[in-house]
Tab-separated table of C-alpha atoms in Angstrom:
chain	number	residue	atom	x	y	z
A	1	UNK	CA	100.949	86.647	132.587
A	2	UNK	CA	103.944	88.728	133.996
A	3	UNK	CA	107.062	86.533	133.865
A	4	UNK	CA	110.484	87.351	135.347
A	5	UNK	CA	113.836	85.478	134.994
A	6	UNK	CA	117.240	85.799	136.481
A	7	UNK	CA	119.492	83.572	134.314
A	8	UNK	CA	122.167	82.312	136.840
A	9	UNK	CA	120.996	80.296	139.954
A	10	UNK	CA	124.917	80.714	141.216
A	11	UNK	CA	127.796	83.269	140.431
A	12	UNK	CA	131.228	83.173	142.081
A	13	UNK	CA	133.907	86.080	141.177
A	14	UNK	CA	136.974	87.093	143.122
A	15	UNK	CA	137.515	89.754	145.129
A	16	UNK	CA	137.940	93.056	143.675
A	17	UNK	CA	135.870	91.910	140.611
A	18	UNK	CA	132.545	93.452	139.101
A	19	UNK	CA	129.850	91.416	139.662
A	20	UNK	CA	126.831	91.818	136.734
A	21	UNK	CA	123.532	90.129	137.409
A	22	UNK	CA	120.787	89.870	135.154
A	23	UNK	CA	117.049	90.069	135.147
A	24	UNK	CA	114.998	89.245	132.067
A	25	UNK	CA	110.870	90.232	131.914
A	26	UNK	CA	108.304	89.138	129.353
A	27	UNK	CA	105.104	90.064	128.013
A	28	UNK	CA	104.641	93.611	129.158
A	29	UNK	CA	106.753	96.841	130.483
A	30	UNK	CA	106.866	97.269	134.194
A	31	UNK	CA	106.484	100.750	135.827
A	32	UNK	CA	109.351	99.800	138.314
A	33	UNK	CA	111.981	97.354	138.527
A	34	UNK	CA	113.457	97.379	142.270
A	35	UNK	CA	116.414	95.146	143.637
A	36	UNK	CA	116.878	93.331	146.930
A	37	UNK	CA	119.445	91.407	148.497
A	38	UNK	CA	118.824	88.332	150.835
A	39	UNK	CA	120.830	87.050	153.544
A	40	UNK	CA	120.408	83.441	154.344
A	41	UNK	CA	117.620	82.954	157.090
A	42	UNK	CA	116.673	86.713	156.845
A	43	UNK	CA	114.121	88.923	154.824
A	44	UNK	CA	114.975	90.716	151.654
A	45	UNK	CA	116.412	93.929	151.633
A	46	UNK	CA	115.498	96.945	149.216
A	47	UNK	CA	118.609	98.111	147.548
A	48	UNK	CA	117.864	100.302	144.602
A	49	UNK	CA	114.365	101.275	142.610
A	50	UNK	CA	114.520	101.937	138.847
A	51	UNK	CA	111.583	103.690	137.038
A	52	UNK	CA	111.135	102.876	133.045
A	53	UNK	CA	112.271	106.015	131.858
A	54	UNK	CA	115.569	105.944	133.581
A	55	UNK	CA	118.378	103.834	132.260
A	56	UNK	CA	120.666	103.600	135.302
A	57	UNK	CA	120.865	104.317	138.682
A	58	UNK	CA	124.046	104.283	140.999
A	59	UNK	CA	124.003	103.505	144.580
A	60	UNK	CA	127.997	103.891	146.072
A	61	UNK	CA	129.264	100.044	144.546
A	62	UNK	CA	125.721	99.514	143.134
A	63	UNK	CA	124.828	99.979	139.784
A	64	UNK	CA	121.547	99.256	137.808
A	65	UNK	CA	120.394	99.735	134.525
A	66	UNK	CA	117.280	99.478	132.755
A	67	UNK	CA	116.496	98.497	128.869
A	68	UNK	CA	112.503	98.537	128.274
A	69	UNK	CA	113.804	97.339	124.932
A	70	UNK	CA	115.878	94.207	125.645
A	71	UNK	CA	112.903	93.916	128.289
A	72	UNK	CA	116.273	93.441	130.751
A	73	UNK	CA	118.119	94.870	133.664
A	74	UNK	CA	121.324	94.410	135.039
A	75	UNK	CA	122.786	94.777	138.294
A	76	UNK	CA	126.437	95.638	138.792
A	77	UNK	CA	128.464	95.341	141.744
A	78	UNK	CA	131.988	96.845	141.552
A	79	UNK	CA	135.241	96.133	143.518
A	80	UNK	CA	132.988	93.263	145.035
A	81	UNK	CA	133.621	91.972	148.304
A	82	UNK	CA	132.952	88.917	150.629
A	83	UNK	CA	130.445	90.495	152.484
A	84	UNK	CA	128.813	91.001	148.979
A	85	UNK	CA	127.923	87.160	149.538
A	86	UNK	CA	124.365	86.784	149.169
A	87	UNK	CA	121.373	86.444	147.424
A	88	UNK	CA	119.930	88.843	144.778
A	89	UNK	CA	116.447	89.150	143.967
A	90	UNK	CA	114.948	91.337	141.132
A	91	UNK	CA	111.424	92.418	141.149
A	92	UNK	CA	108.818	93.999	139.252
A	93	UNK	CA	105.735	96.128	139.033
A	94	UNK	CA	102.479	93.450	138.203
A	95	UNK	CA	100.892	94.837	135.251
A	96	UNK	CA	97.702	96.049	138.231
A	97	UNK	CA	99.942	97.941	139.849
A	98	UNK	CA	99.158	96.589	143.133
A	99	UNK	CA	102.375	94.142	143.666
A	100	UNK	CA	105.795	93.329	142.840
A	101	UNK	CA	106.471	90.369	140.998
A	102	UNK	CA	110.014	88.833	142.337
A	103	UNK	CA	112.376	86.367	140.448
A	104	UNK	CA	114.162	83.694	141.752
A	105	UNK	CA	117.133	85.371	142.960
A	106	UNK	CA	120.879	85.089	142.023
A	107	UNK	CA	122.893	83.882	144.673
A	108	UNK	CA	126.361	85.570	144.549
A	109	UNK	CA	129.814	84.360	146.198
A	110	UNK	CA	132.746	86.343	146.243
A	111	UNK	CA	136.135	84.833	147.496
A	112	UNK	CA	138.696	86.667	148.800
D	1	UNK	CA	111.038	102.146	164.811
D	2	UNK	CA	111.162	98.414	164.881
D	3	UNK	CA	109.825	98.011	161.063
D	4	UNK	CA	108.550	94.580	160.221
D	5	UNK	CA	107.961	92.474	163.253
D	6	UNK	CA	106.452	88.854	162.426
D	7	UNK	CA	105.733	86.147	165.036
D	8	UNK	CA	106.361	83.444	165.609
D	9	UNK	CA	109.937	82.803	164.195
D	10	UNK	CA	109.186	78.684	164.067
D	11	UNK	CA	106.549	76.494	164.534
D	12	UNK	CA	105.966	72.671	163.888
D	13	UNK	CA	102.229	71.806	162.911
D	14	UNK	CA	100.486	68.703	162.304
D	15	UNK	CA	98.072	68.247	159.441
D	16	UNK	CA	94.713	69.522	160.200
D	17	UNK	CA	96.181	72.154	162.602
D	18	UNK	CA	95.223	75.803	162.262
D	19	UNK	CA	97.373	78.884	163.317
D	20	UNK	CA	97.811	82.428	162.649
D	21	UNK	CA	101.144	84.410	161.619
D	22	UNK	CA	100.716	87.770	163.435
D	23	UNK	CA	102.571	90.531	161.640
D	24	UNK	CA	102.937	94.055	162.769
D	25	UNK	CA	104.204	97.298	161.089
D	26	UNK	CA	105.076	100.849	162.438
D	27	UNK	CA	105.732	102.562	159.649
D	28	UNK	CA	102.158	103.714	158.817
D	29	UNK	CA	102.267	102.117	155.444
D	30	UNK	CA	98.991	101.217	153.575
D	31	UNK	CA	100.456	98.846	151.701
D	32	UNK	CA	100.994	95.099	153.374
D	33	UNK	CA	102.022	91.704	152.374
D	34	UNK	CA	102.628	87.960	152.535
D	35	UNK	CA	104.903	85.730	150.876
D	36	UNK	CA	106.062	82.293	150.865
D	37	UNK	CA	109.603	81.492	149.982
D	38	UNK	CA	110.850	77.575	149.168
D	39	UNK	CA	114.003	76.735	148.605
D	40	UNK	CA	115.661	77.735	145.503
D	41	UNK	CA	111.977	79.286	144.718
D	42	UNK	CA	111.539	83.273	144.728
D	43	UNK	CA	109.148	85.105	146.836
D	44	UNK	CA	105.541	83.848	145.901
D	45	UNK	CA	102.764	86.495	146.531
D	46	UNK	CA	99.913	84.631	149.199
D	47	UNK	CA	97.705	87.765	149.808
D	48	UNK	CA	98.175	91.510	150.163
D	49	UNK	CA	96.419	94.618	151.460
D	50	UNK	CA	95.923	98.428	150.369
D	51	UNK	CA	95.229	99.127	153.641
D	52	UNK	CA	92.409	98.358	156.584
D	53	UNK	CA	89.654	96.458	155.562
D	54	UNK	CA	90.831	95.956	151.923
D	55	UNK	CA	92.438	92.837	151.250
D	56	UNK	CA	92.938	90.819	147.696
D	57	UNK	CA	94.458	87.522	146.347
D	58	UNK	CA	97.851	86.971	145.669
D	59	UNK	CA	99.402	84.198	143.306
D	60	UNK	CA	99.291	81.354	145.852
D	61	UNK	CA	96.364	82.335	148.303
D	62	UNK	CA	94.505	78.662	148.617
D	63	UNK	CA	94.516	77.477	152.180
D	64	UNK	CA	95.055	80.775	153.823
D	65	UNK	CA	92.960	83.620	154.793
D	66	UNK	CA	93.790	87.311	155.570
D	67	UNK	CA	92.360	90.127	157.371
D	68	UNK	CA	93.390	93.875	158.139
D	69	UNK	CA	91.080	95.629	161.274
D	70	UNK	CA	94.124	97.960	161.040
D	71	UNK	CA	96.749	99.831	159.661
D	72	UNK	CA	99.066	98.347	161.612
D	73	UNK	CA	98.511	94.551	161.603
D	74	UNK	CA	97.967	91.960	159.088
D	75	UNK	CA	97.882	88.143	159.971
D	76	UNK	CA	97.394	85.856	157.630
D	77	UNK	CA	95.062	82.578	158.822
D	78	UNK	CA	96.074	78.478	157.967
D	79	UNK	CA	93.126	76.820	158.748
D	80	UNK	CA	94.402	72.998	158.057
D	81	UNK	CA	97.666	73.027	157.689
D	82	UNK	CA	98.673	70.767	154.735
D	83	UNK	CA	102.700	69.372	154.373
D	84	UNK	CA	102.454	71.707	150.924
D	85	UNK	CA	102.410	74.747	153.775
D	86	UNK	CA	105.708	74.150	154.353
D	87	UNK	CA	107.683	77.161	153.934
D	88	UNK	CA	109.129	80.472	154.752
D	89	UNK	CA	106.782	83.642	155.069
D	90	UNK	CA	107.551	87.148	155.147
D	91	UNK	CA	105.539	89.940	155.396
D	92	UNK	CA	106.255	93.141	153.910
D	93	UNK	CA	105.037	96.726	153.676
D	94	UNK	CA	105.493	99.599	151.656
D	95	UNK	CA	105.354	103.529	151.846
D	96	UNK	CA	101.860	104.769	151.674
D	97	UNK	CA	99.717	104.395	148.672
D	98	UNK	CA	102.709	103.571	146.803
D	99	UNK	CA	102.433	99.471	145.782
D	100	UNK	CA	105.411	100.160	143.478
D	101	UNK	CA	108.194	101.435	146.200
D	102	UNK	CA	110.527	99.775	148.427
D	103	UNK	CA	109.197	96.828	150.492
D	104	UNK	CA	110.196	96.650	154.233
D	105	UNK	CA	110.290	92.740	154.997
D	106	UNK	CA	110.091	91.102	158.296
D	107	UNK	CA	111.965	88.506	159.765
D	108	UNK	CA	110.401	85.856	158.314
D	109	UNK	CA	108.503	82.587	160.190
D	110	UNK	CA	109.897	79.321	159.356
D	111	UNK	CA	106.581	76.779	159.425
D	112	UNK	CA	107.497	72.799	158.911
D	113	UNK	CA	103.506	70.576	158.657
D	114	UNK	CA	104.318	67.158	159.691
């Protein structure tokens, strides 16, 4: 089955810092690989979509890459802010094409 | 456009009770969706739709039940609410015939079984 994996729970920076957030994937290649962000009590957010055979995408601070290789993505957010506080969630393309497959989200704090 | 629009925003049931989550779209996407979220947990797929009248499992679908009479609305059933129900649920939708784009989630309904 389709697994998915952010490796950090938690990650605090400062201010002005990039932040770099990583999903991992197993046992197939995904058609799509989208990120959202989550604001406590609210419903995800799409922030950027990245197809397999493009290997990064920019989105003003946002940046996102893609490696069908490493079977990993990353998600960069430069000159971070506090209102970049929140949770990140990365999600994937099930193998049926029918749904997305989401991990179990990074939560991110940046202090000013 | 109001998007996503999921009711209630709480409720409190008692084992053995039954509700529905109503959730509403105006986007005229085909694609719809439930989720449960627990803390710390990611989104957990219950059931989804590819539009009216077609509905399929999810990874976690035991104790509810969909339906989808139409493009626009997709509530998903708990017939006896078990303490295990309790969670967060979002629906979501995407653009039309496209399972892989964006999601648009709702609110969310926050359900405690006691």
């Amino acid at each position: 089955s389709q697994k998915i994996e952010q490796n950090s729970e938690a990650l605090n920076i400062q201010e002005g810092k990039t932040a770099t957030l990583t999903c991992n994937y197993t046992n197939y290649s995904p058609a799509y690989l989208q990120w959202y962000r989550q604001d406590p009590g609210r419903g995800p957010v799409f922030l950027l979509l990245i197809r397999e055979n493009e290997k990064e995408k920019r989105k003003e601070r946002l940046k996102v890459t893609f490696d069908t290789t490493l079977k990993q993505s990353l998600f960069h957010i430069t000159a971070s802010q506090p209102a970049d506080s929140a949770t990140y969630l990365c999600a994937l393309l099930n193998q049926a094409g029918t749904a997305l497959i989401f991990g179990k989200g990074t939560t991110l704090s940046v202090s000013s | 456009n109001a998007g996503v629009t999921q009711t209630p925003k709480f409720r409190i049931l008692k084992i053995g009770q039954s509700m529905t989550l109503q959730c509403t779209q105006d986007m005229n996407h085909n694609y719809m969706y439930w989720y449960r979220q627990d803390p710390g947990m990611g989104l957990k797929l219950i059931y989804y739709s590819v539009g009216a009248g077609i509905t399929d499992k999810g990874e976690v679908p035991n104790g509810y039940n969909v339906s989808r009479s139409t493009t626009e609305d997709f509530p998903l059933r708990l017939e006896l609410a078990a303490p295990s129900q309790t969670s967060v649920y979002f629906c979501a939708s995407s653009s039309p015939g496209l399972a892989g784009y964006e999601q648009f989630f709702g609110p969310g309904t926050r359900l405690t079984v006691l």
